[in-house]
GROMACS .gro file of C-alpha atoms in nm:
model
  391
    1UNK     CA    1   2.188   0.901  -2.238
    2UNK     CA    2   2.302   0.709  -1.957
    3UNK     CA    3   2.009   0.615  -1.836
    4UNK     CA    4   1.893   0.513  -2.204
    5UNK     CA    5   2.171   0.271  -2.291
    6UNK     CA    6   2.092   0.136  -1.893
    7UNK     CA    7   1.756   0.033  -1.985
    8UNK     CA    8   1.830  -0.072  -2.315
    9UNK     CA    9   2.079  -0.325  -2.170
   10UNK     CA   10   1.823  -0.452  -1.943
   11UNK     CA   11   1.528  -0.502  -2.226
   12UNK     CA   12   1.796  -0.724  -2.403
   13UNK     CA   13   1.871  -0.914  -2.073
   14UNK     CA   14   1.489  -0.947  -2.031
   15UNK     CA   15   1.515  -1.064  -2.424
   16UNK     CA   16   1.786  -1.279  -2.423
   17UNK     CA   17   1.661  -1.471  -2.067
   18UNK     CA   18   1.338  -1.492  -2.164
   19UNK     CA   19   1.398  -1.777  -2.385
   20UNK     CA   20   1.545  -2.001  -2.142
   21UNK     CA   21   1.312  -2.261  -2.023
   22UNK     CA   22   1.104  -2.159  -1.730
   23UNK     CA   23   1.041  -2.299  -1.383
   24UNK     CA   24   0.635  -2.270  -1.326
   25UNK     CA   25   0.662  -2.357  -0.961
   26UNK     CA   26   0.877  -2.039  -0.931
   27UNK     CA   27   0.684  -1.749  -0.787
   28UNK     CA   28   0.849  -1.377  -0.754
   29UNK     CA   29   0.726  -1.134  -0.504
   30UNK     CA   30   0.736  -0.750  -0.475
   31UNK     CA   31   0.629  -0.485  -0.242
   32UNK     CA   32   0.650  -0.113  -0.284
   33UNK     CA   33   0.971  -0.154  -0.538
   34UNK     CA   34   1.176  -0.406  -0.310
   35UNK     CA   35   1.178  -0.180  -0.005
   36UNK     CA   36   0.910  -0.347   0.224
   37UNK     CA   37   0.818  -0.723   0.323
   38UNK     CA   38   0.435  -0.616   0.352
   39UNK     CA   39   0.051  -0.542   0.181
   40UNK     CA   40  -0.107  -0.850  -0.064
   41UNK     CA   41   0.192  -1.005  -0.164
   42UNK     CA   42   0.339  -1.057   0.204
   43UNK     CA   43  -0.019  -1.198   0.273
   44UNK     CA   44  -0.048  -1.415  -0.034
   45UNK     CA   45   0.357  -1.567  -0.015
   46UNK     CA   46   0.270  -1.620   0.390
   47UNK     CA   47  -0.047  -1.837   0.276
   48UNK     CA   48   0.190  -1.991   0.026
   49UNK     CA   49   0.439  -2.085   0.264
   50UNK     CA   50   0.212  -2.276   0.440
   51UNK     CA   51  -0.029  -2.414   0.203
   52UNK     CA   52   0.224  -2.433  -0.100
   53UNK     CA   53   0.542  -2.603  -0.058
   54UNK     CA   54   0.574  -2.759  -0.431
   55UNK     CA   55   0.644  -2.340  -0.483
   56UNK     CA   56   0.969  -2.218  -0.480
   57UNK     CA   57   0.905  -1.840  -0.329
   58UNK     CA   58   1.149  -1.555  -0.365
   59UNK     CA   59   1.137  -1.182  -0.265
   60UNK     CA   60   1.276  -0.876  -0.428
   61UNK     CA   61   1.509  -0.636  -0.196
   62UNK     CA   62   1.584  -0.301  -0.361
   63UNK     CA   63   1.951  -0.204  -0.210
   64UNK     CA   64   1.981  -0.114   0.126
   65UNK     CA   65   1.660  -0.291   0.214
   66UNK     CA   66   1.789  -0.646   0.248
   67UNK     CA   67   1.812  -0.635   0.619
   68UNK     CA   68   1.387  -0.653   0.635
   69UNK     CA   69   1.405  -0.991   0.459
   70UNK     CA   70   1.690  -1.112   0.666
   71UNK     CA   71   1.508  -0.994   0.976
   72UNK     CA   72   1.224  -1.237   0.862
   73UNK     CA   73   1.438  -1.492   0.659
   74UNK     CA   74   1.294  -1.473   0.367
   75UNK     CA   75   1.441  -1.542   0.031
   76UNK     CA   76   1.539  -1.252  -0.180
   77UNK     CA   77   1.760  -1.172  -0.452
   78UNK     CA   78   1.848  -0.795  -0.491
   79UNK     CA   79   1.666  -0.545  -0.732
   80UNK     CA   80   1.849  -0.475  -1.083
   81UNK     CA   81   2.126  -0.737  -1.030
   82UNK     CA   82   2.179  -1.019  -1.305
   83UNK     CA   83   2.071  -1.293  -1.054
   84UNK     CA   84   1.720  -1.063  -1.031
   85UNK     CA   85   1.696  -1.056  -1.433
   86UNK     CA   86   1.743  -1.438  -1.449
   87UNK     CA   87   1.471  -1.537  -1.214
   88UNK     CA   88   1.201  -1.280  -1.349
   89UNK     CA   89   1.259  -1.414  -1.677
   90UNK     CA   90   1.225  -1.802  -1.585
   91UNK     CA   91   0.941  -1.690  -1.363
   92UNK     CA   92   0.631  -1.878  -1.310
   93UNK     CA   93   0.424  -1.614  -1.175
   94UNK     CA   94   0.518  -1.274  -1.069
   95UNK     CA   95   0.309  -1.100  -0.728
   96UNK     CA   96   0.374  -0.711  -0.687
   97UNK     CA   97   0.158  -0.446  -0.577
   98UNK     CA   98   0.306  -0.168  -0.778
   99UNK     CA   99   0.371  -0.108  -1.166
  100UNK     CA  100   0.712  -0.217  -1.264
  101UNK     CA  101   0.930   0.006  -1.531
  102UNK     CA  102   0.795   0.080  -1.809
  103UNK     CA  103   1.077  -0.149  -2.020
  104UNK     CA  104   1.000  -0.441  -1.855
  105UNK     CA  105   0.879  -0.714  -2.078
  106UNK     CA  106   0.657  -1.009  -1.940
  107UNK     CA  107   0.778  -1.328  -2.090
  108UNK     CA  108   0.522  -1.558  -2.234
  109UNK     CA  109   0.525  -1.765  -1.936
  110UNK     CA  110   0.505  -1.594  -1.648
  111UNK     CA  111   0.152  -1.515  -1.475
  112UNK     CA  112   0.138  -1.162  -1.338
  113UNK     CA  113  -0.055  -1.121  -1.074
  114UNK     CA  114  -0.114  -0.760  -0.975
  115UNK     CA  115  -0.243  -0.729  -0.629
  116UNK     CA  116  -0.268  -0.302  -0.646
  117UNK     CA  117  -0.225  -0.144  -0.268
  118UNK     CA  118  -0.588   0.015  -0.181
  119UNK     CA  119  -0.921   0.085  -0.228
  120UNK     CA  120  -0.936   0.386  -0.454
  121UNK     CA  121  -1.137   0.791  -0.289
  122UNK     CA  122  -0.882   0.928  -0.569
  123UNK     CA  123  -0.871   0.913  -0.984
  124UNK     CA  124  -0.609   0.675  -1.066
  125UNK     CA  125  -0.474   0.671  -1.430
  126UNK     CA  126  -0.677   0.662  -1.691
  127UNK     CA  127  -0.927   0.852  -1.477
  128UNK     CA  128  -0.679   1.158  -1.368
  129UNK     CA  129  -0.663   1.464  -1.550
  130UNK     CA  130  -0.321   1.600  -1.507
  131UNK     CA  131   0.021   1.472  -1.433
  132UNK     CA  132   0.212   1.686  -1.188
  133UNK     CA  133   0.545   1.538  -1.198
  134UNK     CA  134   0.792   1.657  -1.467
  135UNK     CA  135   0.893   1.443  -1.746
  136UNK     CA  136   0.630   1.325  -1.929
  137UNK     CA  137   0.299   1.427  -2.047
  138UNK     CA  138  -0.052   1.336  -1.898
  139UNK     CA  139  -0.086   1.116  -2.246
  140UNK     CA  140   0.244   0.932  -2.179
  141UNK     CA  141   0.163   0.832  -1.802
  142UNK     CA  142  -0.180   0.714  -1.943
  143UNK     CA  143   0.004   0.531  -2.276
  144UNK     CA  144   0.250   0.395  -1.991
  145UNK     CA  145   0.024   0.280  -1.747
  146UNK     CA  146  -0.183   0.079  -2.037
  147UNK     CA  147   0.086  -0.070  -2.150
  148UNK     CA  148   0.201  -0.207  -1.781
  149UNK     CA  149  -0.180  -0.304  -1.769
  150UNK     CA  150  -0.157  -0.496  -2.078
  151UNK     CA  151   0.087  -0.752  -1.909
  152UNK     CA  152  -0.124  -0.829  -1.609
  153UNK     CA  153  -0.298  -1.157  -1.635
  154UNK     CA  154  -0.505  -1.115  -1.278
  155UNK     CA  155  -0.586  -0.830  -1.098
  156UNK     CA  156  -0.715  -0.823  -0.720
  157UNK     CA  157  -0.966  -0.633  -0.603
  158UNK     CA  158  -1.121  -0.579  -0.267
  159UNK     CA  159  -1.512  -0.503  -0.355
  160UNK     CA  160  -1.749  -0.485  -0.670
  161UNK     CA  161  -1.700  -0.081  -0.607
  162UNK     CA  162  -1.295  -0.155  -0.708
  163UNK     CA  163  -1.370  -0.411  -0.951
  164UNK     CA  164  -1.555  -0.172  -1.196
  165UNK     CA  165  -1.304   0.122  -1.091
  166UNK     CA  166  -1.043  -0.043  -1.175
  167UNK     CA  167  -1.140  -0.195  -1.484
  168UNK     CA  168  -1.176   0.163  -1.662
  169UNK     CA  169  -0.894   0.351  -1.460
  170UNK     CA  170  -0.638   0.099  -1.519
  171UNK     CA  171  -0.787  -0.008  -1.898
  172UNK     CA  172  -0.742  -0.407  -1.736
  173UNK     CA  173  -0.856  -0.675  -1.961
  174UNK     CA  174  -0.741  -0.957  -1.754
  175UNK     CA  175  -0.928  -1.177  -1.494
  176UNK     CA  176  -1.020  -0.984  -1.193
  177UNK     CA  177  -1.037  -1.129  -0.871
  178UNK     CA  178  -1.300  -0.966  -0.669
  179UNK     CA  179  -1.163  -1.158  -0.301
  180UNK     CA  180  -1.094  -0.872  -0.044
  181UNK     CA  181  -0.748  -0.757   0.050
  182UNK     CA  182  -0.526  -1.077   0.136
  183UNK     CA  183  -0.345  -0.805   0.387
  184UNK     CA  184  -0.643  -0.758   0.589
  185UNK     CA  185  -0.687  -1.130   0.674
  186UNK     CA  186  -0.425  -1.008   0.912
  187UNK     CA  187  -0.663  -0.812   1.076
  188UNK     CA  188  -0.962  -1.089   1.131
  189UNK     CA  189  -0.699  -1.310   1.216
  190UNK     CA  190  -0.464  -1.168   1.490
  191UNK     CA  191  -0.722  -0.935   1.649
  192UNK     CA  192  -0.649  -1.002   2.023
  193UNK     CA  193  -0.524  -0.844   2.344
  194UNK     CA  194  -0.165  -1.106   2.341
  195UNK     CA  195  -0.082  -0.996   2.003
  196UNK     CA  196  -0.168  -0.654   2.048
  197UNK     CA  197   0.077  -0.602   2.354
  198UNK     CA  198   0.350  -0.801   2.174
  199UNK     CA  199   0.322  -0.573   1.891
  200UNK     CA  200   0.377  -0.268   2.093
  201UNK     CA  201   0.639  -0.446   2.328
  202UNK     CA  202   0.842  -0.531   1.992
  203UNK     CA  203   0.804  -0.191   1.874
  204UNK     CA  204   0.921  -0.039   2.195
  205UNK     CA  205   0.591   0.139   2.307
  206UNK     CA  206   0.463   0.202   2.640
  207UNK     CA  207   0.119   0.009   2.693
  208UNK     CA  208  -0.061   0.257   2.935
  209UNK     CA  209  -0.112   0.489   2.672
  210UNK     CA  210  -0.392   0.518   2.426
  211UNK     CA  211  -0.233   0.500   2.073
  212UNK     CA  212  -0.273   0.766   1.722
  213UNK     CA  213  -0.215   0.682   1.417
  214UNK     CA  214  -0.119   0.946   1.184
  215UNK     CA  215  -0.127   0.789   0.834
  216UNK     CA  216  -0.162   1.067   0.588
  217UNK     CA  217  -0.131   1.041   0.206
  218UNK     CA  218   0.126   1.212  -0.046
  219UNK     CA  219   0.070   1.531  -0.273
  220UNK     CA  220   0.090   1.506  -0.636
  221UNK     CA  221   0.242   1.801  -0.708
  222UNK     CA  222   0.457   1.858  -0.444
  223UNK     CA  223   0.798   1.706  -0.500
  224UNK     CA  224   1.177   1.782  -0.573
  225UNK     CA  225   1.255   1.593  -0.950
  226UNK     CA  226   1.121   1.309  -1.065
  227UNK     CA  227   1.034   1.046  -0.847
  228UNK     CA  228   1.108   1.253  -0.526
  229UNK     CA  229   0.832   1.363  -0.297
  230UNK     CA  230   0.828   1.636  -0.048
  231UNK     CA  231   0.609   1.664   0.276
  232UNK     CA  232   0.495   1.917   0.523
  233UNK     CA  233   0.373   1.797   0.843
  234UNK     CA  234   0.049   2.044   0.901
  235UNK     CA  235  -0.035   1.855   1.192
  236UNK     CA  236   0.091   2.064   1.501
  237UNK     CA  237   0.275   1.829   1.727
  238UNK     CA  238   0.351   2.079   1.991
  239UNK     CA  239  -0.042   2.141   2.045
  240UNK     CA  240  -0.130   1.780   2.025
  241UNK     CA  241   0.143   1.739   2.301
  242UNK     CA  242   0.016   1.983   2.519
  243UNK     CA  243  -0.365   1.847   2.497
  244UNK     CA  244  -0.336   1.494   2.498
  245UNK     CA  245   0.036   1.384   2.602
  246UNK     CA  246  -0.106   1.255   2.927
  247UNK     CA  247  -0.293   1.013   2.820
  248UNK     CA  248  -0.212   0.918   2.407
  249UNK     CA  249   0.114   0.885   2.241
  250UNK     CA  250   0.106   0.914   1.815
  251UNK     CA  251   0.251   0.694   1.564
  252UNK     CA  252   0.295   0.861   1.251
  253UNK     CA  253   0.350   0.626   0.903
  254UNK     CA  254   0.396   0.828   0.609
  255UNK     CA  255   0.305   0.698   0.234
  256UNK     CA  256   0.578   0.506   0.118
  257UNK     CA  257   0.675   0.824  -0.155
  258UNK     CA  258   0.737   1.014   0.118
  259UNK     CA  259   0.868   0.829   0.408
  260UNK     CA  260   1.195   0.933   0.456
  261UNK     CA  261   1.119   1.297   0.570
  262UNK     CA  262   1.026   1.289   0.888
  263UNK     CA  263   1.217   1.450   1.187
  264UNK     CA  264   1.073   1.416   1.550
  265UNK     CA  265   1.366   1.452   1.743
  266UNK     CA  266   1.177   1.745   1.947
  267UNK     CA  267   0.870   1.491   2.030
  268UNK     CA  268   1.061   1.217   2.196
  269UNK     CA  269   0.827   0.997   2.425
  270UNK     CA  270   0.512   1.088   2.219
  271UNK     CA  271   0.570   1.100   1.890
  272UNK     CA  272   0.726   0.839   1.726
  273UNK     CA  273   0.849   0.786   1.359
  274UNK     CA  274   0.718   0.405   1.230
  275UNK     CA  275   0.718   0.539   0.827
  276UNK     CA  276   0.993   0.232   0.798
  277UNK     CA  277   0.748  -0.032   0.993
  278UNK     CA  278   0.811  -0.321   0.835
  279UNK     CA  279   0.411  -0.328   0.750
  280UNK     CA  280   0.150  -0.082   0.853
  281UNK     CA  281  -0.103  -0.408   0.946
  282UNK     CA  282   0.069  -0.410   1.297
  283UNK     CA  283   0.052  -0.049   1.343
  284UNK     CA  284  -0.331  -0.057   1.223
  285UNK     CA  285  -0.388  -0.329   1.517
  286UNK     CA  286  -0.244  -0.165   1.791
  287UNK     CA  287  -0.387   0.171   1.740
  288UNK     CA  288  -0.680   0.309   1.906
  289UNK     CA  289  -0.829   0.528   1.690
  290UNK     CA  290  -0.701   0.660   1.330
  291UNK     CA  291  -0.616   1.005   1.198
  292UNK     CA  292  -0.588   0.998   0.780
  293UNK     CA  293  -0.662   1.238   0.481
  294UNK     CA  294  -0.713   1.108   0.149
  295UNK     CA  295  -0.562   0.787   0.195
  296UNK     CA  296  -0.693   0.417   0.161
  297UNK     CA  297  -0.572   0.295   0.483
  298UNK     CA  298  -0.927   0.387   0.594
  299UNK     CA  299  -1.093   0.147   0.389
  300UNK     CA  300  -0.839  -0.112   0.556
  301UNK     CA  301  -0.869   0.081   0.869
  302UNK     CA  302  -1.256  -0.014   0.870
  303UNK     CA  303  -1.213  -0.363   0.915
  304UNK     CA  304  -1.120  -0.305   1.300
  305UNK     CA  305  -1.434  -0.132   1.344
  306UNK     CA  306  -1.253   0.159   1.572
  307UNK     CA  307  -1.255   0.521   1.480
  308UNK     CA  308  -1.115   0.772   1.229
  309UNK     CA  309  -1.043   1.119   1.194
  310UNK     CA  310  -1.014   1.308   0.848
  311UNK     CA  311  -0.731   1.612   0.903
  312UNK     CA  312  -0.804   1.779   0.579
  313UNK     CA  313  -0.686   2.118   0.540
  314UNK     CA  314  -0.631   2.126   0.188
  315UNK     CA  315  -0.955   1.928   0.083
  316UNK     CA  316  -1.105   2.217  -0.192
  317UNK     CA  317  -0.783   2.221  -0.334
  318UNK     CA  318  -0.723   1.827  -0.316
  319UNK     CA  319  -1.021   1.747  -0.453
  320UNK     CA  320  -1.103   2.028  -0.727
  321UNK     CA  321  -0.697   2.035  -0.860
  322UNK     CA  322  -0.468   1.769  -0.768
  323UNK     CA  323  -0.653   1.455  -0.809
  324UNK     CA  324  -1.097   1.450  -0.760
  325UNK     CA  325  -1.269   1.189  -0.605
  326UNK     CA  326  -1.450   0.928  -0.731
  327UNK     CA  327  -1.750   0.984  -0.435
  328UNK     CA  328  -1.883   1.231  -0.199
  329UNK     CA  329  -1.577   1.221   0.016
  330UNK     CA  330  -1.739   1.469   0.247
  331UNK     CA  331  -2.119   1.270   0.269
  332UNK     CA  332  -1.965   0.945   0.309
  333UNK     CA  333  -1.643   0.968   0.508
  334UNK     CA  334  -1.656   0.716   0.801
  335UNK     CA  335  -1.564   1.002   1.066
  336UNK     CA  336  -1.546   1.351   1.111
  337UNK     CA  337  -1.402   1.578   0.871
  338UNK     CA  338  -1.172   1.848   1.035
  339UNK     CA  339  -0.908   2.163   0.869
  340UNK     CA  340  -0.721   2.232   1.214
  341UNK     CA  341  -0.536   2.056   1.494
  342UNK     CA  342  -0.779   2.208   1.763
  343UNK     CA  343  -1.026   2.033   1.540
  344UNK     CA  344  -0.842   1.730   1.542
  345UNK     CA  345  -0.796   1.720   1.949
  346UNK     CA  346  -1.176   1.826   2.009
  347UNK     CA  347  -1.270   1.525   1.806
  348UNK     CA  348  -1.070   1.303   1.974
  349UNK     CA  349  -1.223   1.435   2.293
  350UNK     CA  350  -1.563   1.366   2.141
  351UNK     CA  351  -1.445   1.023   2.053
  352UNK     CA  352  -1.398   0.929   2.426
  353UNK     CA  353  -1.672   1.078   2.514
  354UNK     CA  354  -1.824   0.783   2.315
  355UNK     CA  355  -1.644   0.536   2.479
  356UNK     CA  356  -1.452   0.495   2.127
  357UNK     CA  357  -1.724   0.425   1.961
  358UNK     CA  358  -1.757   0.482   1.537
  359UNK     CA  359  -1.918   0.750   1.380
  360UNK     CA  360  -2.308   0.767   1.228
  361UNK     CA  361  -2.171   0.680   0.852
  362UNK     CA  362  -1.981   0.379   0.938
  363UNK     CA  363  -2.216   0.106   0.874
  364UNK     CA  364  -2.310   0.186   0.555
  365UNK     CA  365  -1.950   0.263   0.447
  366UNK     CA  366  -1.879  -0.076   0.622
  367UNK     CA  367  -2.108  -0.258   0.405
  368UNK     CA  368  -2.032  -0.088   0.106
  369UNK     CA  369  -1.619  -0.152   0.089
  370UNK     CA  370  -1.566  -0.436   0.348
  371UNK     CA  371  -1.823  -0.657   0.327
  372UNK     CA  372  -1.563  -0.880   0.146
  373UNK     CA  373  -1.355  -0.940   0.427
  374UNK     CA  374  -1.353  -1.246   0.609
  375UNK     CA  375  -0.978  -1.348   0.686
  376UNK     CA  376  -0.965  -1.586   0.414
  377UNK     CA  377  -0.943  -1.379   0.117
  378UNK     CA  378  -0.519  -1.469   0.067
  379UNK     CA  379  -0.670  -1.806   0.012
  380UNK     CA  380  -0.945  -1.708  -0.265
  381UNK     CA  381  -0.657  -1.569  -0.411
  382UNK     CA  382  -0.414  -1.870  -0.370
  383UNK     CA  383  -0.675  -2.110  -0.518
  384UNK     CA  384  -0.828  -1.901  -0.821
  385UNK     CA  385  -0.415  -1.825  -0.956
  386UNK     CA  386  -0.199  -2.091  -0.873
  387UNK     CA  387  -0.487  -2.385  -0.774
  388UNK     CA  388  -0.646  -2.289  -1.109
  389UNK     CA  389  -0.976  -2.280  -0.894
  390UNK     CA  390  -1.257  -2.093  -0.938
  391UNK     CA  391  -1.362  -1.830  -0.673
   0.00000   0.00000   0.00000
């Protein structure tokens, strides 16, 4: 009940707010509900900030998270607080890359401009066949996610293979804006050895060590209540240690559902906990080779042309129950495809046996997802929204 007269209170605020008179040269940015300064919309404000400067640009902070814009100085007003409901509502244009509740109401005047966060291997929405979270039915998450599509007035998309995913999945009638990722102009743009080592030197890491990433996805239906995700790290630390602690450390990130359950304290000096990085763009240019499941950082990752390990040890169940794929993961995957962590070490030993090189599949996967990305595609975005150019 609580909760109901809670959101109730807000749709009137939303309401009442909405017909005050709005400032179009006010833009609102979200990442990951308030609790990162990263993805699209970091990429699209930091164009803006530079390129933009009739826009006024502000940042949402959920509680607790302010110190990440503060770090940066960025403008913010906190999540849920009557200063927050006041500037959504007078709102130009709004930039997130994840749905917003589902009592949210779009004024008339505000441009939404939904960036999503990755190129999709798994059903999304209208595409999925069961909803493992309590709560609400499979019918209600699709009702609710059409609705939340119904406000978006531009959708980005990183390739034509998104574009006509996304279209269905998300039931988007908007303008899509088939670009590339804005976040991976990051990684065409900043691609060298200085800001490589200052990355690592900021972050503490020893530079005569070849780097991991561990950047595995979340499980659908393993979680606590609603809205609270579990994890089991199935990747044995202890024998990664033991094979390749001479000469590799490993930086784990966990999706941002999960990323608060992670304890290394037994791995100190080679494992290391970056699940709160700011934004995973650094940790994707200062690794050496990636380890992922069913995640879209590969897609992302492919844009550094280094390579990637699949550690999939629940893939028949994965694939057949919690979520399916939308191609043959297994024919197409950019790297090897392994169940174990002696799998995952022998790999990596075939991988420098290579002299780092990718695997056999890459080029064509290259050429099917990234041939988008050029470091300029914050800009396409930029001028097709707020330039009222076309792309």
């Amino acid at each position: 009940m609580a909760i109901w007269l809670v959101q109730n209170a807000y749709r009137l605020l939303f309401w009442f707010f909405g017909k005050l008179p709005a400032d179009h040269k006010l833009v609102i940015f979200e990442s990951f509900f308030g609790r990162q300064y990263s993805c699209n919309p970091r990429a699209i404000y930091e164009h803006m900030k530079n390129h933009c400067p009739e826009y006024r640009l502000i940042w949402i902070s959920e509680r607790g998270y302010e110190k990440i814009f503060d770090a940066h100085q960025v403008p913010y007003v906190r999540r849920y607080s009557l200063h927050w409901v006041l500037l959504m509502c007078r709102a130009g244009y709004w930039v997130t890359n994840i749905r917003f509740p589902k009592w949210f109401h779009k004024p008339a005047h505000t441009i939404y401009l939904q960036t999503w966060h990755g190129t999709p291997l798994k059903k999304l929405a209208l595409d999925t066949e069961e909803y493992f979270l309590g709560g609400t039915t499979v019918e209600q998450y699709k009702k609710n996610f059409v609705k939340e599509s119904g406000m978006w007035d531009y959708l980005v998309s990183p390739n034509r293979y998104s574009s006509e995913i996304f279209t269905r999945a998300f039931g988007f009638n908007g303008s899509m804006i088939e670009t590339g990722y804005p976040r991976n102009d990051f990684l065409y743009r900043a691609n060298d050895h200085e800001t490589i080592e200052q990355i690592k030197e900021r972050c503490g890491l020893p530079k005569d060590k070849k780097i991991i990433l561990y950047a595995p996805t979340w499980r659908d239906d393993q979680f606590y209540t609603k809205g609270k995700y579990k994890f089991k790290l199935d990747l044995d630390l202890k024998q990664m240690r033991a094979a390749l602690g001479k000469d590799y450390l490993i930086i784990i990130r966990l999706h941002y559902l999960i990323a608060d359950q992670l304890d290394l304290s037994g791995y100190r000096g080679f494992a290391y906990d970056f699940s709160r990085h700011e934004d995973i763009r650094e940790l994707y240019l200062i690794s050496d080779l990636l380890i992922t499941d069913y995640s879209s950082v590969f897609f992302d990752y492919a844009n550094l042309k280094r390579p990637m390990i699949f550690f999939t040890y629940d893939l028949e169940s994965y694939k057949n129950h919690l979520r399916g794929f939308y191609f043959d993961f297994e024919r197409m995957a950019p790297g090897p495809i392994v169940r174990t962590t002696g799998q995952v070490i022998k790999s990596i030993r075939d991988i420098e046996d290579t002299g780092f090189a990718v695997g056999s599949n890459f080029v064509p996967f290259f050429d099917q997802f990234c041939d988008l990305e050029d470091g300029h595609a914050s800009e396409r975005v930029v001028n097709r929204v707020f330039n009222h150019q076309s792309s």
